[in-house]
Amino acid sequence: MAKNQLGVLNALDAARTQWYHFTAIVIAGMGFFTDAYDLFSISLITKLLGRIYYHVEGDPKPGILPPNVAAAVNGVAFCGTFAGQLFFGWLGDKLGRKRVYGLTLILMVVCSIASGISFRKSPNSVMATLCFFRFWLGFGIGGDYPLSATIMSEYANKKTRGAFISAVFAMQGFGILAGGIVALIVSAAFDHAYKAPPYKIDAAGSTVPEADYIWRIILMFGAVPALLTYYWRMKMPETARYTALVARNAKQAAADMSKVLQVELEVEEEKVEKIGTAPSNSFGLFSKEFARRHGLHLVGTTTTWFLLDIAYYSSNLFQKDIFSAIGWLPKPEIMSATHEVYRVAKAQTLIALCGTVPGYWFTVAFIDYIGRFTIQLMGFFFMTVFMFALAIPYHHWRSHHAGFLIMYSLTFFFANFGPNATTFVVPAEIFPARLRSTCHGISAAAGKAGAIVGAFGFLYASQSTDPSKTDKGYKPGIGVKNSLLVLGAINCLGMVCTLLVPESKGKSLEELTGENEDHGNEIQQSSTTPTVPV
């Protein structure tokens, strides 16, 4: 297959690991650092928002966000991300990866800052403004998924491509960790500077006026890492695969990659033209040929990502509620507002350190050795095991917090050393260059549809079956125990859908997609140019 390959693409596939690989990982990865920080930092501040804006005088418990407001605040960014993944995924194939890469970052910076300055007169107006900006923040984040994955896959060599793409995604773990650390620092500083009594001692005094700055600072900090990488994103050249296979500009592809690889690459205009007009490069997304070649693959990548994100985002966004339910967090009425933010951030930071971050980097280390399929199947299997292990003896964990922390951390470990990473990697490898960004965007959007189901569904489902124990404004649900059982069953279904996803380890992108299979003989007869060794 390599004999039929363009010299510039062969050079990329065979290139030894170089500085430009690490540069690309950092530039693309900082986008994911920001994405994760922005998406998951909201879970650190929702209890604080309830205390500040929905306090009821004389109520024995602190204020909480009403059900509809809580659902909107937690889920609106995912709605934006869903739309952004579809739109920017499509745009990345139409205009090129680089041309729209900076736009997503600008959206993220502007909306992160705007989220923190959501000032209005009434509580509902503040929440509406916050939700508006978080939708557009999510829209920008959505674009980062298909563009970053596609750019990294098209820059990488075939030997370590999985590690490079998953390293970009692994920055999400550091983003989640950074959110917890920033919240810890900010809440500790305010807790020290503005002493406040617990709610049950002084309801009004437990939330100092300055606490309103805490959530704003936490949200606005998300703009910092995005700003730091904007210049470097704009300096990245367009990927050779897009330039050669989609834009059909052989001269520009050779020129760009000659600079990146620091070797001379021959311009192969005739070969590029023949590849571009071959039948394997002419069918569209909604054609019978695409359905025949890649239909089941797309079903596999969308269903597995959808199922994974129901479980993953349910567990991640509502950690604080699960911790409260088992008694790991103190009851809110015996804490001040600032101290509650500190305790929630501390718990989530521990989970990130123990399970989330290590899981990502285990994937980076092993994905090109044991393969995407094996890691994904294994991850879904152990997520199922640990969800059931948490749910079945659920009442046991109420008095064994350390054991619960270990089991819960292992769930996140195998999510990230498993389908949370591989569902991101595989769609960037198995679809043709002219449809790669679009198909990754569709797969990722299916994931965010799952996240929306998780964000809205778990919020209501996890409420106690006892009407007297539900949060204010909520109807009885199925309880945390039964919710965890449902999530375990969803992970089990994810194992089944993984069977539709092909293994892509060790193969070139064109070998996986069949983009040069129809014209090999013609090219070999007409081309006398040897492959450039790198």
mmCIF file with all atom_site columns, C-alpha atoms in Angstrom, residues 242-415:
data_model
loop_
_atom_site.group_PDB
_atom_site.id
_atom_site.type_symbol
_atom_site.label_atom_id
_atom_site.label_alt_id
_atom_site.label_comp_id
_atom_site.label_asym_id
_atom_site.label_entity_id
_atom_site.label_seq_id
_atom_site.pdbx_PDB_ins_code
_atom_site.Cartn_x
_atom_site.Cartn_y
_atom_site.Cartn_z
_atom_site.occupancy
_atom_site.B_iso_or_equiv
_atom_site.pdbx_formal_charge
_atom_site.auth_seq_id
_atom_site.auth_comp_id
_atom_site.auth_asym_id
_atom_site.auth_atom_id
_atom_site.pdbx_PDB_model_num
ATOM 1   C CA . TYR A 1 242 ? -5.885  18.110 3.745   1.00 0.00 ? 242 TYR A CA 1
ATOM 2   C CA . THR A 1 243 ? -3.713  20.158 1.375   1.00 0.00 ? 243 THR A CA 1
ATOM 3   C CA . ALA A 1 244 ? -2.872  17.197 -0.869  1.00 0.00 ? 244 ALA A CA 1
ATOM 4   C CA . LEU A 1 245 ? -5.935  14.932 -0.715  1.00 0.00 ? 245 LEU A CA 1
ATOM 5   C CA . VAL A 1 246 ? -8.730  17.499 -0.308  1.00 0.00 ? 246 VAL A CA 1
ATOM 6   C CA . ALA A 1 247 ? -7.403  20.833 -1.630  1.00 0.00 ? 247 ALA A CA 1
ATOM 7   C CA . ARG A 1 248 ? -5.209  18.925 -4.173  1.00 0.00 ? 248 ARG A CA 1
ATOM 8   C CA . ASN A 1 249 ? -2.357  21.385 -3.840  1.00 0.00 ? 249 ASN A CA 1
ATOM 9   C CA . ALA A 1 250 ? 0.718   19.169 -4.147  1.00 0.00 ? 250 ALA A CA 1
ATOM 10  C CA . LYS A 1 251 ? 3.159   22.084 -4.202  1.00 0.00 ? 251 LYS A CA 1
ATOM 11  C CA . GLN A 1 252 ? 1.883   23.612 -0.969  1.00 0.00 ? 252 GLN A CA 1
ATOM 12  C CA . ALA A 1 253 ? 1.742   20.236 0.807   1.00 0.00 ? 253 ALA A CA 1
ATOM 13  C CA . ALA A 1 254 ? 5.355   19.482 -0.102  1.00 0.00 ? 254 ALA A CA 1
ATOM 14  C CA . ALA A 1 255 ? 6.510   22.986 0.855   1.00 0.00 ? 255 ALA A CA 1
ATOM 15  C CA . ASP A 1 256 ? 4.759   22.922 4.257   1.00 0.00 ? 256 ASP A CA 1
ATOM 16  C CA . MET A 1 257 ? 5.993   19.477 5.235   1.00 0.00 ? 257 MET A CA 1
ATOM 17  C CA . SER A 1 258 ? 9.537   20.136 3.964   1.00 0.00 ? 258 SER A CA 1
ATOM 18  C CA . LYS A 1 259 ? 9.743   22.887 6.591   1.00 0.00 ? 259 LYS A CA 1
ATOM 19  C CA . VAL A 1 260 ? 8.175   20.730 9.301   1.00 0.00 ? 260 VAL A CA 1
ATOM 20  C CA . LEU A 1 261 ? 10.229  17.585 8.613   1.00 0.00 ? 261 LEU A CA 1
ATOM 21  C CA . GLN A 1 262 ? 13.354  19.506 7.537   1.00 0.00 ? 262 GLN A CA 1
ATOM 22  C CA . VAL A 1 263 ? 13.847  17.378 4.402   1.00 0.00 ? 263 VAL A CA 1
ATOM 23  C CA . GLU A 1 264 ? 13.364  18.012 0.694   1.00 0.00 ? 264 GLU A CA 1
ATOM 24  C CA . LEU A 1 265 ? 10.096  16.557 -0.605  1.00 0.00 ? 265 LEU A CA 1
ATOM 25  C CA . GLU A 1 266 ? 9.257   16.288 -4.279  1.00 0.00 ? 266 GLU A CA 1
ATOM 26  C CA . VAL A 1 267 ? 6.087   17.855 -5.666  1.00 0.00 ? 267 VAL A CA 1
ATOM 27  C CA . GLU A 1 268 ? 3.870   15.069 -7.090  1.00 0.00 ? 268 GLU A CA 1
ATOM 28  C CA . GLU A 1 269 ? 1.148   16.978 -8.902  1.00 0.00 ? 269 GLU A CA 1
ATOM 29  C CA . GLU A 1 270 ? 0.212   14.164 -11.296 1.00 0.00 ? 270 GLU A CA 1
ATOM 30  C CA . LYS A 1 271 ? -0.125  11.628 -8.502  1.00 0.00 ? 271 LYS A CA 1
ATOM 31  C CA . VAL A 1 272 ? -2.200  14.045 -6.390  1.00 0.00 ? 272 VAL A CA 1
ATOM 32  C CA . GLU A 1 273 ? -4.557  14.645 -9.312  1.00 0.00 ? 273 GLU A CA 1
ATOM 33  C CA . LYS A 1 274 ? -5.038  10.909 -9.948  1.00 0.00 ? 274 LYS A CA 1
ATOM 34  C CA . ILE A 1 275 ? -5.674  10.206 -6.275  1.00 0.00 ? 275 ILE A CA 1
ATOM 35  C CA . GLY A 1 276 ? -8.157  13.074 -6.086  1.00 0.00 ? 276 GLY A CA 1
ATOM 36  C CA . THR A 1 277 ? -10.181 11.862 -9.084  1.00 0.00 ? 277 THR A CA 1
ATOM 37  C CA . ALA A 1 278 ? -10.141 8.158  -8.171  1.00 0.00 ? 278 ALA A CA 1
ATOM 38  C CA . PRO A 1 279 ? -13.511 6.492  -7.340  1.00 0.00 ? 279 PRO A CA 1
ATOM 39  C CA . SER A 1 280 ? -12.371 5.875  -3.761  1.00 0.00 ? 280 SER A CA 1
ATOM 40  C CA . ASN A 1 281 ? -12.131 9.657  -3.290  1.00 0.00 ? 281 ASN A CA 1
ATOM 41  C CA . SER A 1 282 ? -15.363 10.733 -4.953  1.00 0.00 ? 282 SER A CA 1
ATOM 42  C CA . PHE A 1 283 ? -18.220 9.402  -2.800  1.00 0.00 ? 283 PHE A CA 1
ATOM 43  C CA . GLY A 1 284 ? -19.972 11.644 -0.292  1.00 0.00 ? 284 GLY A CA 1
ATOM 44  C CA . LEU A 1 285 ? -21.125 11.220 3.295   1.00 0.00 ? 285 LEU A CA 1
ATOM 45  C CA . PHE A 1 286 ? -24.699 10.283 2.344   1.00 0.00 ? 286 PHE A CA 1
ATOM 46  C CA . SER A 1 287 ? -23.784 7.945  -0.509  1.00 0.00 ? 287 SER A CA 1
ATOM 47  C CA . LYS A 1 288 ? -24.327 4.183  -0.710  1.00 0.00 ? 288 LYS A CA 1
ATOM 48  C CA . GLU A 1 289 ? -20.576 3.748  -1.123  1.00 0.00 ? 289 GLU A CA 1
ATOM 49  C CA . PHE A 1 290 ? -19.888 5.506  2.175   1.00 0.00 ? 290 PHE A CA 1
ATOM 50  C CA . ALA A 1 291 ? -22.538 3.366  3.864   1.00 0.00 ? 291 ALA A CA 1
ATOM 51  C CA . ARG A 1 292 ? -20.931 0.225  2.431   1.00 0.00 ? 292 ARG A CA 1
ATOM 52  C CA . ARG A 1 293 ? -17.384 1.168  3.389   1.00 0.00 ? 293 ARG A CA 1
ATOM 53  C CA . HIS A 1 294 ? -17.820 3.129  6.600   1.00 0.00 ? 294 HIS A CA 1
ATOM 54  C CA . GLY A 1 295 ? -21.475 2.937  7.669   1.00 0.00 ? 295 GLY A CA 1
ATOM 55  C CA . LEU A 1 296 ? -20.999 0.370  10.431  1.00 0.00 ? 296 LEU A CA 1
ATOM 56  C CA . HIS A 1 297 ? -17.844 2.146  11.557  1.00 0.00 ? 297 HIS A CA 1
ATOM 57  C CA . LEU A 1 298 ? -19.782 5.398  12.005  1.00 0.00 ? 298 LEU A CA 1
ATOM 58  C CA . VAL A 1 299 ? -22.540 3.558  13.876  1.00 0.00 ? 299 VAL A CA 1
ATOM 59  C CA . GLY A 1 300 ? -19.862 2.057  16.118  1.00 0.00 ? 300 GLY A CA 1
ATOM 60  C CA . THR A 1 301 ? -18.087 5.339  16.883  1.00 0.00 ? 301 THR A CA 1
ATOM 61  C CA . THR A 1 302 ? -21.336 7.229  17.537  1.00 0.00 ? 302 THR A CA 1
ATOM 62  C CA . THR A 1 303 ? -23.040 4.613  19.734  1.00 0.00 ? 303 THR A CA 1
ATOM 63  C CA . THR A 1 304 ? -19.984 3.903  21.883  1.00 0.00 ? 304 THR A CA 1
ATOM 64  C CA . TRP A 1 305 ? -19.292 7.602  22.433  1.00 0.00 ? 305 TRP A CA 1
ATOM 65  C CA . PHE A 1 306 ? -22.974 8.242  23.209  1.00 0.00 ? 306 PHE A CA 1
ATOM 66  C CA . LEU A 1 307 ? -23.130 5.462  25.803  1.00 0.00 ? 307 LEU A CA 1
ATOM 67  C CA . LEU A 1 308 ? -19.776 6.340  27.336  1.00 0.00 ? 308 LEU A CA 1
ATOM 68  C CA . ASP A 1 309 ? -20.682 9.992  27.870  1.00 0.00 ? 309 ASP A CA 1
ATOM 69  C CA . ILE A 1 310 ? -23.982 9.186  29.595  1.00 0.00 ? 310 ILE A CA 1
ATOM 70  C CA . ALA A 1 311 ? -22.027 7.360  32.288  1.00 0.00 ? 311 ALA A CA 1
ATOM 71  C CA . TYR A 1 312 ? -18.923 9.549  32.288  1.00 0.00 ? 312 TYR A CA 1
ATOM 72  C CA . TYR A 1 313 ? -20.602 12.939 32.537  1.00 0.00 ? 313 TYR A CA 1
ATOM 73  C CA . SER A 1 314 ? -23.237 11.717 34.984  1.00 0.00 ? 314 SER A CA 1
ATOM 74  C CA . SER A 1 315 ? -20.473 10.570 37.306  1.00 0.00 ? 315 SER A CA 1
ATOM 75  C CA . ASN A 1 316 ? -18.264 13.609 36.770  1.00 0.00 ? 316 ASN A CA 1
ATOM 76  C CA . LEU A 1 317 ? -20.800 16.437 36.950  1.00 0.00 ? 317 LEU A CA 1
ATOM 77  C CA . PHE A 1 318 ? -22.614 15.098 39.987  1.00 0.00 ? 318 PHE A CA 1
ATOM 78  C CA . GLN A 1 319 ? -19.691 13.896 42.079  1.00 0.00 ? 319 GLN A CA 1
ATOM 79  C CA . LYS A 1 320 ? -20.677 16.408 44.749  1.00 0.00 ? 320 LYS A CA 1
ATOM 80  C CA . ASP A 1 321 ? -24.185 14.929 44.976  1.00 0.00 ? 321 ASP A CA 1
ATOM 81  C CA . ILE A 1 322 ? -22.864 11.368 45.181  1.00 0.00 ? 322 ILE A CA 1
ATOM 82  C CA . PHE A 1 323 ? -20.339 12.402 47.852  1.00 0.00 ? 323 PHE A CA 1
ATOM 83  C CA . SER A 1 324 ? -23.097 14.115 49.834  1.00 0.00 ? 324 SER A CA 1
ATOM 84  C CA . ALA A 1 325 ? -25.392 11.097 49.489  1.00 0.00 ? 325 ALA A CA 1
ATOM 85  C CA . ILE A 1 326 ? -22.815 8.722  51.017  1.00 0.00 ? 326 ILE A CA 1
ATOM 86  C CA . GLY A 1 327 ? -21.887 11.236 53.720  1.00 0.00 ? 327 GLY A CA 1
ATOM 87  C CA . TRP A 1 328 ? -18.353 11.992 52.507  1.00 0.00 ? 328 TRP A CA 1
ATOM 88  C CA . LEU A 1 329 ? -19.128 15.707 52.316  1.00 0.00 ? 329 LEU A CA 1
ATOM 89  C CA . PRO A 1 330 ? -20.524 17.353 55.460  1.00 0.00 ? 330 PRO A CA 1
ATOM 90  C CA . LYS A 1 331 ? -24.136 18.470 55.374  1.00 0.00 ? 331 LYS A CA 1
ATOM 91  C CA . PRO A 1 332 ? -24.388 21.913 53.753  1.00 0.00 ? 332 PRO A CA 1
ATOM 92  C CA . GLU A 1 333 ? -26.079 23.479 56.769  1.00 0.00 ? 333 GLU A CA 1
ATOM 93  C CA . ILE A 1 334 ? -22.963 22.946 58.915  1.00 0.00 ? 334 ILE A CA 1
ATOM 94  C CA . MET A 1 335 ? -20.711 24.756 56.403  1.00 0.00 ? 335 MET A CA 1
ATOM 95  C CA . SER A 1 336 ? -20.373 28.299 55.158  1.00 0.00 ? 336 SER A CA 1
ATOM 96  C CA . ALA A 1 337 ? -20.717 28.977 51.429  1.00 0.00 ? 337 ALA A CA 1
ATOM 97  C CA . THR A 1 338 ? -16.979 29.473 50.829  1.00 0.00 ? 338 THR A CA 1
ATOM 98  C CA . HIS A 1 339 ? -16.027 26.407 52.858  1.00 0.00 ? 339 HIS A CA 1
ATOM 99  C CA . GLU A 1 340 ? -18.503 24.267 50.917  1.00 0.00 ? 340 GLU A CA 1
ATOM 100 C CA . VAL A 1 341 ? -16.800 25.256 47.641  1.00 0.00 ? 341 VAL A CA 1
ATOM 101 C CA . TYR A 1 342 ? -13.484 24.270 49.219  1.00 0.00 ? 342 TYR A CA 1
ATOM 102 C CA . ARG A 1 343 ? -14.762 20.846 50.321  1.00 0.00 ? 343 ARG A CA 1
ATOM 103 C CA . VAL A 1 344 ? -16.368 20.080 46.950  1.00 0.00 ? 344 VAL A CA 1
ATOM 104 C CA . ALA A 1 345 ? -13.183 21.137 45.117  1.00 0.00 ? 345 ALA A CA 1
ATOM 105 C CA . LYS A 1 346 ? -11.031 19.043 47.468  1.00 0.00 ? 346 LYS A CA 1
ATOM 106 C CA . ALA A 1 347 ? -13.122 15.920 46.828  1.00 0.00 ? 347 ALA A CA 1
ATOM 107 C CA . GLN A 1 348 ? -13.093 16.360 43.048  1.00 0.00 ? 348 GLN A CA 1
ATOM 108 C CA . THR A 1 349 ? -9.360  17.096 42.997  1.00 0.00 ? 349 THR A CA 1
ATOM 109 C CA . LEU A 1 350 ? -8.681  13.850 44.876  1.00 0.00 ? 350 LEU A CA 1
ATOM 110 C CA . ILE A 1 351 ? -10.720 11.880 42.341  1.00 0.00 ? 351 ILE A CA 1
ATOM 111 C CA . ALA A 1 352 ? -8.872  13.574 39.469  1.00 0.00 ? 352 ALA A CA 1
ATOM 112 C CA . LEU A 1 353 ? -5.484  12.811 41.024  1.00 0.00 ? 353 LEU A CA 1
ATOM 113 C CA . CYS A 1 354 ? -6.289  9.215  41.938  1.00 0.00 ? 354 CYS A CA 1
ATOM 114 C CA . GLY A 1 355 ? -8.194  8.074  38.865  1.00 0.00 ? 355 GLY A CA 1
ATOM 115 C CA . THR A 1 356 ? -8.787  10.584 36.097  1.00 0.00 ? 356 THR A CA 1
ATOM 116 C CA . VAL A 1 357 ? -5.271  11.809 35.248  1.00 0.00 ? 357 VAL A CA 1
ATOM 117 C CA . PRO A 1 358 ? -3.469  8.437  35.595  1.00 0.00 ? 358 PRO A CA 1
ATOM 118 C CA . GLY A 1 359 ? -6.053  6.736  33.365  1.00 0.00 ? 359 GLY A CA 1
ATOM 119 C CA . TYR A 1 360 ? -5.422  9.123  30.470  1.00 0.00 ? 360 TYR A CA 1
ATOM 120 C CA . TRP A 1 361 ? -1.669  8.571  30.544  1.00 0.00 ? 361 TRP A CA 1
ATOM 121 C CA . PHE A 1 362 ? -1.968  4.806  30.789  1.00 0.00 ? 362 PHE A CA 1
ATOM 122 C CA . THR A 1 363 ? -3.803  5.041  27.470  1.00 0.00 ? 363 THR A CA 1
ATOM 123 C CA . VAL A 1 364 ? -1.000  7.166  26.001  1.00 0.00 ? 364 VAL A CA 1
ATOM 124 C CA . ALA A 1 365 ? 1.558   4.577  27.134  1.00 0.00 ? 365 ALA A CA 1
ATOM 125 C CA . PHE A 1 366 ? -0.217  1.435  25.905  1.00 0.00 ? 366 PHE A CA 1
ATOM 126 C CA . ILE A 1 367 ? -2.544  2.350  23.023  1.00 0.00 ? 367 ILE A CA 1
ATOM 127 C CA . ASP A 1 368 ? -0.017  1.601  20.280  1.00 0.00 ? 368 ASP A CA 1
ATOM 128 C CA . TYR A 1 369 ? 0.930   -1.712 21.903  1.00 0.00 ? 369 TYR A CA 1
ATOM 129 C CA . ILE A 1 370 ? -2.358  -3.347 22.873  1.00 0.00 ? 370 ILE A CA 1
ATOM 130 C CA . GLY A 1 371 ? -4.577  -1.438 20.455  1.00 0.00 ? 371 GLY A CA 1
ATOM 131 C CA . ARG A 1 372 ? -7.660  0.784  20.553  1.00 0.00 ? 372 ARG A CA 1
ATOM 132 C CA . PHE A 1 373 ? -10.212 -2.045 20.434  1.00 0.00 ? 373 PHE A CA 1
ATOM 133 C CA . THR A 1 374 ? -8.755  -3.925 23.411  1.00 0.00 ? 374 THR A CA 1
ATOM 134 C CA . ILE A 1 375 ? -8.442  -0.808 25.567  1.00 0.00 ? 375 ILE A CA 1
ATOM 135 C CA . GLN A 1 376 ? -12.013 0.262  24.796  1.00 0.00 ? 376 GLN A CA 1
ATOM 136 C CA . LEU A 1 377 ? -13.496 -3.174 25.491  1.00 0.00 ? 377 LEU A CA 1
ATOM 137 C CA . MET A 1 378 ? -11.480 -3.513 28.693  1.00 0.00 ? 378 MET A CA 1
ATOM 138 C CA . GLY A 1 379 ? -12.464 -0.029 29.860  1.00 0.00 ? 379 GLY A CA 1
ATOM 139 C CA . PHE A 1 380 ? -16.184 -0.605 29.364  1.00 0.00 ? 380 PHE A CA 1
ATOM 140 C CA . PHE A 1 381 ? -15.889 -3.968 31.134  1.00 0.00 ? 381 PHE A CA 1
ATOM 141 C CA . PHE A 1 382 ? -14.217 -2.568 34.257  1.00 0.00 ? 382 PHE A CA 1
ATOM 142 C CA . MET A 1 383 ? -16.491 0.487  34.330  1.00 0.00 ? 383 MET A CA 1
ATOM 143 C CA . THR A 1 384 ? -19.412 -1.968 34.418  1.00 0.00 ? 384 THR A CA 1
ATOM 144 C CA . VAL A 1 385 ? -17.772 -3.992 37.197  1.00 0.00 ? 385 VAL A CA 1
ATOM 145 C CA . PHE A 1 386 ? -16.993 -0.990 39.398  1.00 0.00 ? 386 PHE A CA 1
ATOM 146 C CA . MET A 1 387 ? -20.370 0.702  38.854  1.00 0.00 ? 387 MET A CA 1
ATOM 147 C CA . PHE A 1 388 ? -22.101 -2.469 40.004  1.00 0.00 ? 388 PHE A CA 1
ATOM 148 C CA . ALA A 1 389 ? -19.607 -2.815 42.862  1.00 0.00 ? 389 ALA A CA 1
ATOM 149 C CA . LEU A 1 390 ? -20.564 0.674  44.013  1.00 0.00 ? 390 LEU A CA 1
ATOM 150 C CA . ALA A 1 391 ? -24.305 0.195  43.514  1.00 0.00 ? 391 ALA A CA 1
ATOM 151 C CA . ILE A 1 392 ? -25.083 -3.287 44.837  1.00 0.00 ? 392 ILE A CA 1
ATOM 152 C CA . PRO A 1 393 ? -23.572 -2.848 48.337  1.00 0.00 ? 393 PRO A CA 1
ATOM 153 C CA . TYR A 1 394 ? -24.400 0.868  48.200  1.00 0.00 ? 394 TYR A CA 1
ATOM 154 C CA . HIS A 1 395 ? -25.379 1.218  51.865  1.00 0.00 ? 395 HIS A CA 1
ATOM 155 C CA . HIS A 1 396 ? -22.099 -0.398 52.920  1.00 0.00 ? 396 HIS A CA 1
ATOM 156 C CA . TRP A 1 397 ? -20.166 2.502  51.391  1.00 0.00 ? 397 TRP A CA 1
ATOM 157 C CA . ARG A 1 398 ? -22.019 5.061  53.526  1.00 0.00 ? 398 ARG A CA 1
ATOM 158 C CA . SER A 1 399 ? -19.782 4.045  56.426  1.00 0.00 ? 399 SER A CA 1
ATOM 159 C CA . HIS A 1 400 ? -16.657 3.176  54.409  1.00 0.00 ? 400 HIS A CA 1
ATOM 160 C CA . HIS A 1 401 ? -15.692 6.410  52.658  1.00 0.00 ? 401 HIS A CA 1
ATOM 161 C CA . ALA A 1 402 ? -12.101 5.390  51.857  1.00 0.00 ? 402 ALA A CA 1
ATOM 162 C CA . GLY A 1 403 ? -13.306 2.247  50.098  1.00 0.00 ? 403 GLY A CA 1
ATOM 163 C CA . PHE A 1 404 ? -15.870 4.232  48.136  1.00 0.00 ? 404 PHE A CA 1
ATOM 164 C CA . LEU A 1 405 ? -13.174 6.719  47.054  1.00 0.00 ? 405 LEU A CA 1
ATOM 165 C CA . ILE A 1 406 ? -10.983 3.872  45.781  1.00 0.00 ? 406 ILE A CA 1
ATOM 166 C CA . MET A 1 407 ? -13.806 2.201  43.856  1.00 0.00 ? 407 MET A CA 1
ATOM 167 C CA . TYR A 1 408 ? -15.059 5.477  42.448  1.00 0.00 ? 408 TYR A CA 1
ATOM 168 C CA . SER A 1 409 ? -11.535 6.473  41.376  1.00 0.00 ? 409 SER A CA 1
ATOM 169 C CA . LEU A 1 410 ? -11.118 3.124  39.614  1.00 0.00 ? 410 LEU A CA 1
ATOM 170 C CA . THR A 1 411 ? -14.287 3.825  37.636  1.00 0.00 ? 411 THR A CA 1
ATOM 171 C CA . PHE A 1 412 ? -12.708 7.022  36.313  1.00 0.00 ? 412 PHE A CA 1
ATOM 172 C CA . PHE A 1 413 ? -9.354  5.318  35.817  1.00 0.00 ? 413 PHE A CA 1
ATOM 173 C CA . PHE A 1 414 ? -10.863 2.726  33.474  1.00 0.00 ? 414 PHE A CA 1
ATOM 174 C CA . ALA A 1 415 ? -13.038 5.309  31.758  1.00 0.00 ? 415 ALA A CA 1
#
